[in-house]
Short mmCIF file of C-alpha atoms and ligand atoms in Angstrom, two decimals:
data_model
loop_
_atom_site.label_atom_id
_atom_site.label_comp_id
_atom_site.label_asym_id
_atom_site.label_seq_id
_atom_site.Cartn_x
_atom_site.Cartn_y
_atom_site.Cartn_z
CA UNK N 721 31.21 11.14 -10.52
CA UNK N 722 29.34 7.83 -10.67
CA UNK N 723 32.50 5.71 -10.94
CA UNK N 724 34.17 7.47 -7.99
CA UNK N 725 31.02 7.18 -5.89
CA UNK N 726 30.64 3.49 -6.71
CA UNK N 727 34.29 2.84 -5.84
CA UNK N 728 33.94 4.55 -2.47
CA UNK N 729 30.68 2.76 -1.67
CA UNK N 730 32.20 -0.60 -2.51
CA UNK N 731 34.54 -0.10 0.47
CA UNK N 732 31.49 0.02 2.76
CA UNK N 733 29.87 -3.31 1.85
CA UNK N 734 31.36 -6.80 2.03
CA UNK N 735 30.82 -7.56 -1.68
CA UNK N 736 31.32 -4.87 -4.35
CA UNK N 737 28.90 -6.78 -6.60
CA UNK N 738 26.17 -5.20 -4.48
CA UNK N 739 26.99 -1.74 -5.85
CA UNK N 740 25.02 -1.32 -9.08
CA UNK N 741 25.63 1.27 -11.78
CA UNK N 742 24.31 -0.16 -15.08
CA UNK N 743 21.84 2.33 -16.56
CA UNK N 744 19.08 -0.22 -17.13
CA UNK N 745 19.40 -1.55 -13.57
CA UNK N 746 19.38 1.95 -12.09
CA UNK N 747 16.34 2.83 -14.13
CA UNK N 748 14.48 -0.23 -12.85
CA UNK N 749 15.55 0.27 -9.23
CA UNK N 750 14.57 3.95 -9.38
CA UNK N 751 10.97 3.34 -10.42
CA UNK N 752 7.78 1.77 -9.18
CA UNK N 753 4.21 1.69 -10.53
CA UNK N 754 4.11 5.52 -10.71
CA UNK N 755 2.86 5.14 -14.30
CA UNK N 756 -0.53 4.12 -12.88
CA UNK N 757 -1.09 7.86 -12.74
CA UNK N 758 -1.06 9.72 -16.04
CA UNK N 759 -0.06 12.81 -14.06
CA UNK N 760 2.94 11.20 -12.33
CA UNK N 761 3.97 9.37 -15.51
CA UNK N 762 5.00 12.65 -17.10
CA UNK N 763 6.75 13.93 -13.98
CA UNK N 764 8.83 10.93 -12.92
CA UNK N 765 9.81 8.90 -15.98
CA UNK N 766 13.28 10.42 -16.30
CA UNK N 767 14.26 10.48 -12.62
CA UNK N 768 16.94 8.03 -11.49
CA UNK N 769 19.50 7.51 -8.77
CA UNK N 770 23.23 7.71 -9.56
CA UNK N 771 24.09 4.41 -7.97
CA UNK N 772 22.25 1.60 -6.13
CA UNK N 773 23.50 -0.22 -3.03
CA UNK N 774 22.14 -3.51 -1.75
CA UNK N 775 23.05 -3.82 1.93
CA UNK N 776 22.71 -7.14 3.71
CA UNK N 777 23.00 -5.92 7.30
CA UNK N 778 22.11 -2.98 9.54
CA UNK N 779 25.83 -2.26 9.86
CA UNK N 780 26.05 -1.78 6.10
CA UNK N 781 22.97 0.49 6.15
CA UNK N 782 24.61 2.60 8.87
CA UNK N 783 27.88 2.77 6.91
CA UNK N 784 26.11 3.91 3.73
CA UNK N 785 24.07 6.55 5.58
CA UNK N 786 27.17 7.82 7.38
CA UNK N 787 28.98 8.16 4.05
CA UNK N 788 25.99 9.79 2.31
CA UNK N 789 25.56 12.23 5.20
CA UNK N 790 29.20 13.23 5.15
CA UNK N 791 29.03 13.95 1.40
CA UNK N 792 25.47 15.33 1.49
CA UNK N 793 24.13 12.75 -0.98
CA UNK N 794 20.42 11.91 -1.18
CA UNK N 795 19.39 8.38 -0.18
CA UNK N 796 16.11 6.82 -1.34
CA UNK N 797 14.99 3.52 0.21
CA UNK N 798 13.47 0.83 -1.94
CA UNK N 799 11.74 -2.42 -1.02
CA UNK N 800 10.24 -4.23 -4.02
CA UNK N 801 9.22 -1.08 -5.93
CA UNK N 802 5.50 -1.90 -6.14
CA UNK N 803 4.39 1.46 -4.72
CA UNK N 804 2.06 3.33 -6.99
CA UNK N 805 2.69 7.02 -6.29
CA UNK N 806 6.36 7.16 -7.25
CA UNK N 807 7.25 7.00 -3.57
CA UNK N 808 10.63 5.36 -4.19
CA UNK N 809 11.56 7.43 -7.27
CA UNK N 810 14.60 9.58 -6.35
CA UNK N 811 13.85 13.16 -7.34
CA UNK N 812 17.39 14.40 -6.80
CA UNK N 813 19.54 11.44 -7.82
CA UNK N 814 22.00 10.08 -5.27
CA UNK N 815 21.93 6.61 -3.74
CA UNK N 816 19.12 4.08 -4.14
CA UNK N 817 19.19 1.92 -1.01
CA UNK N 818 17.72 -1.38 -2.19
CA UNK N 819 16.79 -3.34 0.94
CA UNK N 820 15.56 -6.45 -0.85
CA UNK N 821 18.49 -8.61 0.33
CA UNK N 822 17.75 -7.89 4.00
CA UNK N 823 14.92 -10.39 3.87
CA UNK N 824 15.19 -12.61 6.95
CA UNK N 825 12.30 -13.67 9.13
CA UNK N 826 14.09 -13.84 12.49
CA UNK N 827 11.27 -15.46 14.44
CA UNK N 828 7.57 -15.59 15.18
CA UNK N 829 7.17 -15.12 18.91
CA UNK N 830 4.80 -17.39 20.87
CA UNK N 831 2.23 -14.56 21.02
CA UNK N 832 2.27 -14.13 17.23
CA UNK N 833 4.60 -11.23 16.49
CA UNK N 834 6.87 -11.64 13.45
CA UNK N 835 10.35 -10.17 13.92
CA UNK N 836 11.62 -9.36 10.42
CA UNK N 837 14.19 -7.60 8.33
CA UNK N 838 12.61 -4.94 6.07
CA UNK N 839 13.15 -6.68 2.72
CA UNK N 840 11.16 -9.77 3.73
CA UNK N 841 8.49 -10.45 1.14
CA UNK N 842 4.97 -10.47 2.53
CA UNK N 843 4.11 -13.65 0.60
CA UNK N 844 7.01 -15.46 2.29
CA UNK N 845 5.85 -14.18 5.68
CA UNK N 846 2.23 -15.24 5.03
CA UNK N 847 3.33 -18.74 3.99
CA UNK N 848 5.66 -19.25 6.95
CA UNK N 849 3.22 -17.70 9.40
CA UNK N 850 0.43 -20.06 8.25
CA UNK N 851 2.80 -23.00 8.65
CA UNK N 852 3.15 -21.96 12.29
CA UNK N 853 -0.59 -21.38 12.86
CA UNK N 854 -0.59 -17.61 12.24
CA UNK N 855 -1.24 -15.37 9.25
CA UNK N 856 -0.92 -11.72 8.21
CA UNK N 857 -3.57 -9.44 9.67
CA UNK N 858 -3.62 -7.53 6.39
CA UNK N 859 -1.63 -7.37 3.17
CA UNK N 860 -1.64 -5.47 -0.12
CA UNK N 861 -2.76 -7.27 -3.25
CA UNK N 862 0.94 -7.16 -4.24
CA UNK N 863 1.49 -9.78 -1.52
CA UNK N 864 3.82 -11.98 -3.55
CA UNK N 865 6.34 -9.27 -4.46
CA UNK N 866 5.97 -6.50 -1.88
CA UNK N 867 8.32 -6.22 1.09
CA UNK N 868 7.30 -5.60 4.69
CA UNK N 869 9.51 -2.47 4.92
CA UNK N 870 7.94 -1.07 1.74
CA UNK N 871 4.43 -1.88 3.02
CA UNK N 872 5.12 0.07 6.22
CA UNK N 873 6.93 2.80 4.28
CA UNK N 874 4.34 3.31 1.55
CA UNK N 875 1.27 1.09 1.99
CA UNK N 876 -1.88 1.46 4.02
CA UNK N 877 -3.90 -1.76 4.17
CA UNK N 878 -5.54 -4.35 2.00
CA UNK N 879 -6.83 -7.89 2.23
CA UNK N 880 -7.65 -8.42 5.93
CA UNK N 881 -8.43 -4.74 6.58
CA UNK N 882 -12.16 -5.53 6.73
CA UNK N 883 -11.41 -7.35 9.99
CA UNK N 884 -8.19 -5.74 11.26
CA UNK N 885 -8.20 -2.18 9.93
CA UNK N 886 -5.25 -0.54 8.23
CA UNK N 887 -1.56 -0.58 9.06
CA UNK N 888 -2.05 2.37 11.40
CA UNK N 889 -4.68 0.67 13.50
CA UNK N 890 -4.93 -1.73 16.42
CA UNK N 891 -1.22 -1.93 17.24
CA UNK N 892 -0.44 -4.16 14.26
CA UNK N 893 2.92 -2.46 13.78
CA UNK N 894 4.29 -3.15 17.24
CA UNK N 895 7.74 -1.63 16.86
CA UNK N 896 10.69 -1.08 14.58
CA UNK N 897 14.28 0.01 14.64
CA UNK N 898 15.04 3.04 12.48
CA UNK N 899 18.45 4.06 11.17
CA UNK N 900 18.74 7.84 11.28
CA UNK N 901 20.51 10.24 8.91
CA UNK N 902 22.16 12.26 11.65
CA UNK N 903 25.85 13.26 11.48
CA UNK N 904 26.47 9.96 13.22
CA UNK N 905 23.59 7.63 12.26
CA UNK N 906 21.89 5.90 15.17
CA UNK N 907 19.60 2.90 15.43
CA UNK N 908 16.51 4.05 17.35
CA UNK N 909 13.70 1.80 18.60
CA UNK N 910 10.17 3.13 18.04
CA UNK N 911 7.37 1.27 19.75
CA UNK N 912 3.72 1.85 20.59
CA UNK N 913 2.45 5.28 19.55
CA UNK N 914 5.96 6.31 18.47
CA UNK N 915 5.69 4.13 15.33
CA UNK N 916 3.37 6.77 13.84
CA UNK N 917 6.28 9.21 13.58
CA UNK N 918 7.78 7.04 10.83
CA UNK N 919 4.98 4.83 9.43
CA UNK N 920 3.91 5.62 5.83
CA UNK N 921 6.63 8.29 5.54
CA UNK N 922 8.11 7.00 2.26
CA UNK N 923 11.57 6.64 3.83
CA UNK N 924 11.81 10.40 4.37
CA UNK N 925 12.62 10.36 8.07
CA UNK N 926 14.45 7.10 8.75
CA UNK N 927 15.25 3.68 7.32
CA UNK N 928 13.30 0.79 8.85
CA UNK N 929 15.87 -1.86 9.64
CA UNK N 930 14.05 -4.36 11.90
CA UNK N 931 10.28 -4.72 12.34
CA UNK N 932 7.97 -6.30 14.93
CA UNK N 933 4.71 -7.04 13.08
CA UNK N 934 1.68 -8.53 14.86
CA UNK N 935 -0.03 -11.52 13.20
CA UNK N 936 -3.40 -13.16 13.84
CA UNK N 937 -4.28 -16.85 14.30
CA UNK N 938 -4.63 -18.59 10.92
CA UNK N 939 -8.11 -19.35 9.59
CA UNK N 940 -9.14 -21.89 6.93
CA UNK N 941 -10.42 -19.54 4.21
CA UNK N 942 -12.70 -20.04 1.22
CA UNK N 943 -12.57 -17.73 -1.79
CA UNK N 944 -16.09 -16.94 -2.94
CA UNK N 945 -17.71 -15.03 -5.81
CA UNK N 946 -21.33 -14.26 -6.60
CA UNK N 947 -22.89 -12.16 -9.34
CA UNK N 948 -25.94 -9.93 -9.03
CA UNK N 949 -28.21 -8.24 -11.54
CA UNK N 950 -27.46 -4.78 -10.16
CA UNK N 951 -24.63 -3.00 -8.40
CA UNK N 952 -27.06 -1.96 -5.68
CA UNK N 953 -27.91 -5.62 -4.92
CA UNK N 954 -24.24 -6.69 -4.91
CA UNK N 955 -23.31 -3.75 -2.70
CA UNK N 956 -26.05 -4.37 -0.14
CA UNK N 957 -25.31 -8.11 0.05
CA UNK N 958 -21.55 -7.60 0.45
CA UNK N 959 -22.08 -4.82 2.97
CA UNK N 960 -24.33 -7.08 5.04
CA UNK N 961 -21.49 -9.61 5.30
CA UNK N 962 -18.80 -6.99 5.86
CA UNK N 963 -20.47 -5.14 8.75
CA UNK N 964 -21.81 -8.17 10.61
CA UNK N 965 -19.20 -9.39 13.11
CA UNK N 966 -20.77 -12.87 13.08
CA UNK N 967 -19.14 -13.47 9.68
CA UNK N 968 -15.41 -14.25 9.79
CA UNK N 969 -14.03 -12.63 6.65
CA UNK N 970 -10.78 -11.40 5.17
CA UNK N 971 -12.04 -9.64 2.07
CA UNK N 972 -15.35 -8.10 0.99
CA UNK N 973 -15.21 -6.46 -2.43
CA UNK N 974 -17.82 -5.25 -4.93
CA UNK N 975 -17.32 -4.36 -8.59
CA UNK N 976 -19.95 -2.87 -10.82
CA UNK N 977 -20.07 -3.95 -14.45
CA UNK N 978 -18.03 -3.47 -16.67
CA UNK N 979 -15.12 -3.82 -14.19
CA UNK N 980 -15.50 -7.66 -14.03
CA UNK N 981 -15.13 -7.73 -17.83
CA UNK N 982 -11.48 -6.64 -17.37
CA UNK N 983 -10.62 -9.82 -15.42
CA UNK N 984 -9.91 -12.05 -18.40
CA UNK N 985 -8.27 -14.99 -16.52
CA UNK N 986 -11.37 -15.40 -14.31
CA UNK N 987 -13.92 -14.62 -16.99
CA UNK N 988 -15.74 -17.85 -16.13
CA UNK N 989 -16.56 -16.44 -12.66
CA UNK N 990 -18.25 -13.35 -14.10
CA UNK N 991 -21.47 -12.85 -16.06
CA UNK N 992 -22.09 -10.22 -18.70
CA UNK N 993 -23.70 -7.04 -17.34
CA UNK N 994 -23.69 -8.30 -13.75
CA UNK N 995 -22.02 -6.86 -10.67
CA UNK N 996 -19.51 -9.09 -8.90
CA UNK N 997 -19.10 -9.67 -5.17
CA UNK N 998 -15.82 -11.25 -4.07
CA UNK N 999 -15.42 -12.47 -0.49
CA UNK N 1000 -12.89 -14.46 1.55
CA UNK N 1001 -14.92 -16.23 4.22
CA UNK N 1002 -14.06 -18.75 6.94
CA UNK N 1003 -14.54 -22.17 5.32
CA UNK N 1004 -16.83 -23.18 8.20
CA UNK N 1005 -19.24 -20.44 7.01
CA UNK N 1006 -18.96 -20.99 3.24
CA UNK N 1007 -22.19 -22.95 2.86
CA UNK N 1008 -24.12 -20.39 4.92
CA UNK N 1009 -22.66 -17.64 2.74
CA UNK N 1010 -23.81 -19.44 -0.40
CA UNK N 1011 -27.34 -19.62 1.00
CA UNK N 1012 -27.24 -15.94 1.99
CA UNK N 1013 -26.05 -14.89 -1.49
CA UNK N 1014 -28.78 -16.90 -3.18
CA UNK N 1015 -31.40 -15.51 -0.83
CA UNK N 1016 -30.20 -12.01 -1.81
CA UNK N 1017 -30.78 -12.81 -5.48
CA UNK N 1018 -27.20 -13.71 -6.37
CA UNK N 1019 -25.75 -16.54 -8.43
CA UNK N 1020 -22.71 -18.14 -6.75
CA UNK N 1021 -20.02 -18.62 -9.40
CA UNK N 1022 -17.10 -19.84 -7.27
CA UNK N 1023 -16.40 -21.24 -3.82
CA UNK N 1024 -13.09 -23.00 -3.13
CA UNK N 1025 -10.41 -23.21 -0.49
CA UNK N 1026 -7.49 -20.75 -0.16
CA UNK N 1027 -4.17 -22.52 0.43
CA UNK N 1028 -1.87 -19.52 0.75
CA UNK N 1029 -0.32 -17.13 -1.79
CA UNK N 1030 0.17 -19.84 -4.42
CA UNK N 1031 -3.56 -20.66 -4.67
CA UNK N 1032 -4.90 -20.45 -8.25
CA UNK N 1033 -6.90 -18.52 -9.06
CA UNK N 1034 -5.77 -16.13 -6.33
CA UNK N 1035 -8.78 -13.87 -6.17
CA UNK N 1036 -6.94 -11.11 -4.31
CA UNK N 1037 -5.10 -10.55 -7.62
CA UNK N 1038 -8.29 -8.80 -8.81
CA UNK N 1039 -8.89 -6.66 -5.71
CA UNK N 1040 -7.54 -3.51 -4.09
CA UNK N 1041 -5.17 -1.79 -6.48
CA UNK N 1042 -4.86 -4.81 -8.76
CA UNK N 1043 -8.30 -3.91 -10.06
CA UNK N 1044 -6.79 -0.75 -11.52
CA UNK N 1045 -4.07 -2.78 -13.25
CA UNK N 1046 -6.68 -4.94 -15.01
CA UNK N 1047 -8.61 -1.81 -16.02
CA UNK N 1048 -5.50 -0.14 -17.48
CA UNK N 1049 -4.72 -3.35 -19.38
CA UNK N 1050 -8.22 -3.27 -20.84
CA UNK N 1051 -8.11 0.45 -21.66
CA UNK N 1052 -5.05 2.67 -20.98
CA UNK N 1053 -7.35 5.68 -20.59
CA UNK N 1054 -8.45 4.37 -17.17
CA UNK N 1055 -6.87 5.48 -13.94
CA UNK N 1056 -8.10 5.52 -10.34
CA UNK N 1057 -8.87 7.35 -7.12
CA UNK N 1058 -8.68 6.23 -3.49
CA UNK N 1059 -11.88 7.07 -1.65
CA UNK N 1060 -13.90 6.46 1.47
CA UNK N 1061 -17.69 6.63 1.20
CA UNK N 1062 -19.94 7.44 4.11
CA UNK N 1063 -21.76 4.30 5.36
CA UNK N 1064 -24.96 6.31 5.92
CA UNK N 1065 -24.81 8.52 2.80
CA UNK N 1066 -23.18 6.24 0.23
CA UNK N 1067 -26.40 5.51 -1.69
CA UNK N 1068 -26.85 9.23 -2.37
CA UNK N 1069 -23.11 9.69 -3.04
CA UNK N 1070 -23.20 6.89 -5.66
CA UNK N 1071 -26.24 8.50 -7.25
CA UNK N 1072 -24.64 11.96 -7.45
CA UNK N 1073 -21.42 10.60 -8.95
CA UNK N 1074 -23.28 8.55 -11.55
CA UNK N 1075 -25.40 11.55 -12.50
CA UNK N 1076 -22.33 13.77 -12.92
CA UNK N 1077 -19.80 11.42 -14.51
CA UNK N 1078 -21.78 8.51 -15.93
CA UNK N 1079 -19.55 5.50 -16.65
CA UNK N 1080 -16.40 7.63 -16.40
CA UNK N 1081 -16.52 6.86 -12.65
CA UNK N 1082 -16.90 3.12 -12.00
CA UNK N 1083 -17.58 1.79 -8.51
CA UNK N 1084 -15.08 -0.60 -6.95
CA UNK N 1085 -15.69 -0.97 -3.22
CA UNK N 1086 -13.33 -2.49 -0.64
CA UNK N 1087 -14.96 -2.73 2.79
CA UNK N 1088 -12.53 -1.95 5.57
CA UNK N 1089 -12.56 -1.35 9.31
CA UNK N 1090 -11.51 2.13 10.39
CA UNK N 1091 -9.52 2.98 13.52
CA UNK N 1092 -12.75 3.32 15.52
CA UNK N 1093 -13.77 -0.22 14.65
CA UNK N 1094 -16.51 0.71 12.18
CA UNK N 1095 -16.59 -1.15 8.84
CA UNK N 1096 -16.91 1.40 6.03
CA UNK N 1097 -17.09 1.29 2.23
CA UNK N 1098 -13.57 2.18 1.17
CA UNK N 1099 -13.23 2.45 -2.59
CA UNK N 1100 -10.72 2.47 -5.42
CA UNK N 1101 -12.98 3.68 -8.22
CA UNK N 1102 -11.81 3.33 -11.79
CA UNK N 1103 -12.03 6.70 -13.52
CA UNK N 1104 -11.52 7.71 -17.11
CA UNK N 1105 -8.68 10.18 -17.52
CA UNK N 1106 -9.11 12.96 -20.03
CA UNK N 1107 -6.95 15.70 -18.51
CA UNK N 1108 -5.54 16.77 -15.15
CA UNK N 1109 -8.10 19.55 -14.64
CA UNK N 1110 -10.97 17.09 -14.94
CA UNK N 1111 -9.29 14.68 -12.53
CA UNK N 1112 -8.83 17.51 -10.02
CA UNK N 1113 -12.46 18.49 -10.52
CA UNK N 1114 -13.56 14.91 -9.79
CA UNK N 1115 -11.54 14.92 -6.58
CA UNK N 1116 -12.95 18.29 -5.54
CA UNK N 1117 -16.50 17.15 -6.30
CA UNK N 1118 -16.06 13.92 -4.30
CA UNK N 1119 -14.87 15.94 -1.32
CA UNK N 1120 -17.74 18.40 -1.71
CA UNK N 1121 -20.29 15.59 -1.29
CA UNK N 1122 -18.51 14.08 1.72
CA UNK N 1123 -16.45 11.38 -0.04
CA UNK N 1124 -12.93 11.19 1.43
CA UNK N 1125 -10.18 11.16 -1.22
CA UNK N 1126 -6.49 10.32 -0.72
CA UNK N 1127 -5.13 11.70 -3.98
CA UNK N 1128 -2.87 9.11 -5.67
CA UNK N 1129 -1.81 11.51 -8.43
CA UNK N 1130 0.61 13.55 -6.35
CA UNK N 1131 4.16 12.79 -5.33
CA UNK N 1132 4.30 14.36 -1.90
CA UNK N 1133 3.19 13.04 1.47
CA UNK N 1134 1.23 16.13 2.36
CA UNK N 1135 -0.80 16.34 -0.86
CA UNK N 1136 -1.85 12.70 -0.65
CA UNK N 1137 -4.19 13.57 2.20
CA UNK N 1138 -2.91 11.22 4.88
CA UNK N 1139 -0.33 13.47 6.52
CA UNK N 1140 -0.94 13.97 10.22
CA UNK N 1141 -1.96 17.43 11.34
CA UNK N 1142 0.01 17.06 14.60
CA UNK N 1143 3.25 17.17 12.56
CA UNK N 1144 4.92 14.31 14.42
CA UNK N 1145 6.38 13.02 11.15
CA UNK N 1146 7.84 16.41 10.29
CA UNK N 1147 9.37 16.69 13.74
CA UNK N 1148 10.88 13.21 13.35
CA UNK N 1149 12.41 14.35 10.06
CA UNK N 1150 13.87 17.45 11.67
CA UNK N 1151 15.40 15.23 14.34
CA UNK N 1152 16.61 12.30 12.24
CA UNK N 1153 17.36 13.92 8.87
CA UNK N 1154 18.14 17.57 9.60
CA UNK N 1155 19.95 18.02 6.26
CA UNK N 1156 16.98 16.68 4.29
CA UNK N 1157 18.84 13.86 2.54
CA UNK N 1158 16.31 11.03 2.88
CA UNK N 1159 14.09 10.81 -0.23
CA UNK N 1160 14.28 14.60 -0.71
CA UNK N 1161 11.29 16.43 -2.15
CA UNK N 1162 8.66 14.00 -0.86
CA UNK N 1163 7.93 15.69 2.49
CA UNK N 1164 7.29 19.17 1.20
CA UNK N 1165 6.60 20.78 4.58
CA UNK N 1166 10.22 20.13 5.52
CA UNK N 1167 12.54 23.06 4.81
CA UNK N 1168 15.95 23.26 6.35
CA UNK N 1169 15.41 26.90 7.21
CA UNK N 1170 12.26 25.94 9.17
CA UNK N 1171 14.33 23.68 11.40
CA UNK N 1172 13.82 25.28 14.77
CA UNK N 1173 15.80 23.77 17.61
CA UNK N 1174 13.79 25.67 20.22
CA UNK N 1175 10.63 23.76 19.32
CA UNK N 1176 12.23 20.34 19.02
CA UNK N 1177 10.82 17.69 21.33
CA UNK N 1178 13.43 16.04 23.54
C1 FAD R 410 -1.11 -3.67 -8.52
C2 FAD R 410 -0.89 -2.97 -7.21
C3 FAD R 410 -1.69 -3.28 -6.14
C4 FAD R 410 -1.49 -2.66 -4.90
N1 FAD R 410 -2.32 -2.92 -3.84
C5 FAD R 410 -2.12 -2.34 -2.65
C6 FAD R 410 -2.95 -2.63 -1.52
O1 FAD R 410 -3.84 -3.46 -1.59
N2 FAD R 410 -2.69 -2.00 -0.36
C7 FAD R 410 -1.65 -1.13 -0.22
O2 FAD R 410 -1.46 -0.59 0.89
N3 FAD R 410 -0.83 -0.85 -1.24
C8 FAD R 410 -1.03 -1.43 -2.44
N4 FAD R 410 -0.19 -1.16 -3.49
C9 FAD R 410 1.00 -0.35 -3.25
C10 FAD R 410 2.24 -1.24 -2.88
O3 FAD R 410 2.25 -2.43 -3.61
C11 FAD R 410 2.25 -1.64 -1.42
O4 FAD R 410 2.13 -0.54 -0.57
C12 FAD R 410 3.52 -2.43 -1.06
O5 FAD R 410 3.41 -2.88 0.26
C13 FAD R 410 4.80 -1.63 -1.20
O6 FAD R 410 5.88 -2.50 -0.88
P1 FAD R 410 7.25 -2.41 -1.68
O7 FAD R 410 8.21 -3.32 -1.02
O8 FAD R 410 7.04 -2.63 -3.11
O9 FAD R 410 7.64 -0.91 -1.38
P2 FAD R 410 8.39 0.16 -2.30
O10 FAD R 410 7.51 0.56 -3.43
O11 FAD R 410 9.73 -0.32 -2.63
O12 FAD R 410 8.50 1.36 -1.26
C14 FAD R 410 7.37 2.04 -0.80
C15 FAD R 410 7.85 3.27 0.00
O13 FAD R 410 8.44 2.84 1.20
C16 FAD R 410 9.80 3.31 1.27
N5 FAD R 410 10.59 2.25 1.88
C17 FAD R 410 10.84 1.02 1.37
N6 FAD R 410 11.57 0.31 2.24
C18 FAD R 410 11.77 1.10 3.32
C19 FAD R 410 12.46 0.94 4.55
N7 FAD R 410 13.07 -0.20 4.88
N8 FAD R 410 12.48 1.99 5.41
C20 FAD R 410 11.87 3.16 5.12
N9 FAD R 410 11.21 3.36 3.98
C21 FAD R 410 11.15 2.34 3.09
C22 FAD R 410 10.21 3.65 -0.14
O14 FAD R 410 11.18 4.69 -0.17
C23 FAD R 410 8.91 4.11 -0.73
O15 FAD R 410 8.72 5.46 -0.41
C24 FAD R 410 -0.42 -1.73 -4.74
C25 FAD R 410 0.38 -1.43 -5.85
C26 FAD R 410 0.16 -2.03 -7.07
C27 FAD R 410 1.08 -1.69 -8.20
#
């Protein structure tokens, strides 16, 4: 079957070398960082596509989708494969649509909107944007490898979110063109509120083919670290910087000990038994920040300019979900959760979690602005995995004390906890992929028999 499929697909793209069938290549292109989760590791390790296609144009994407639709073959989009919930792992085989060669930056408009192909790497965009006086509003800590299409398809926010919110907020994703999986695929423009029908939908209801992504004027940044005797002190200091609009910042992170002990390449910036605060601050405010940290009882261990993604050390490599990677390297029994603490109740929430789980639940805070403009303590705590029941119990307990959890140990959009209750994504799937061929199995509320034409929006 594979050989026949590959032969037919090679008629649809200009160069047959962009049809890939080698088992090792398919295995790589069918997986991401799903193994971060001990639960997903067991479920997804043996799933692969039957063939991978690397289109270089929207016309080729349309041709592949038309073919796949006609033969009822699943199609799973892939950017750089840095997702960490198995989002791009094909559950039912079929075609892996690797968009990494569609990586052009078409232009940056005079008002700072980047017009991009989906495979464009975020690090390339950040570098070119800064050359032109702009920069990314926010990016994942996988900046260097991750693609813009994959960020919109599977990501949520990151460095910059403390000032600009997440991908869903403040009109950062201005518009995109989506290729549909209808009997005759169409290219449909979504702009304004309509982007939310497709954003963060893991490629289940359309393939992003061209993206308008809003940037922000570039700032001269300084990377800064300070250590504090206690987590409480580090948290309060970092929070005071994060919530005060007078500070121009891109990152405000806190780690309790022993998390900093996992960061071996920057060991010299940490101190044994001390909590670490890591901040990206406007260089014009760096000296004032040093004074503020010292006044709060901290010892400043680093303060140096950021020159773009190639800066060494690149402190964002230790933040957001990179923290989890360092923890797993230090001890494979660690895994993680994705949480949001309550700004008013977090002191009590920290206390309750410590009392219940001790050092099996380690605090890693990422301050971020929510859609209402309030800066809140987001968190990617490092937790010790013993078994799935205990992990589920931890999640249930967090929720019972008012801590929001987006569960990263599930492989469906709905179970992750960020699916919209107004069902606009499901309705987009019913419209654009009525046969359920795009990344099947990931949007579990979609059933072909539930497809009800009467209730379809026009
Ligand atoms: C160490 C580490 C740190 C991370 N840190 C962060 C972080 O700070 N913030 C964050 O948000 N995420 C983070 N992530 C998750 C991930 O790196 C980002 O979301 C990243 O932007 C995904 O980009 P990608 O190109 O690798 O996407 P992929 O993993 O290739 O794809 C992600 C999803 O999008 C879909 N997709 C890809 N391209 C398209 C397209 N053109 N059209 C439609 N759907 C598409 C895929 O099918 C998949 O479901 C992290 C992951 C790791 C492993």
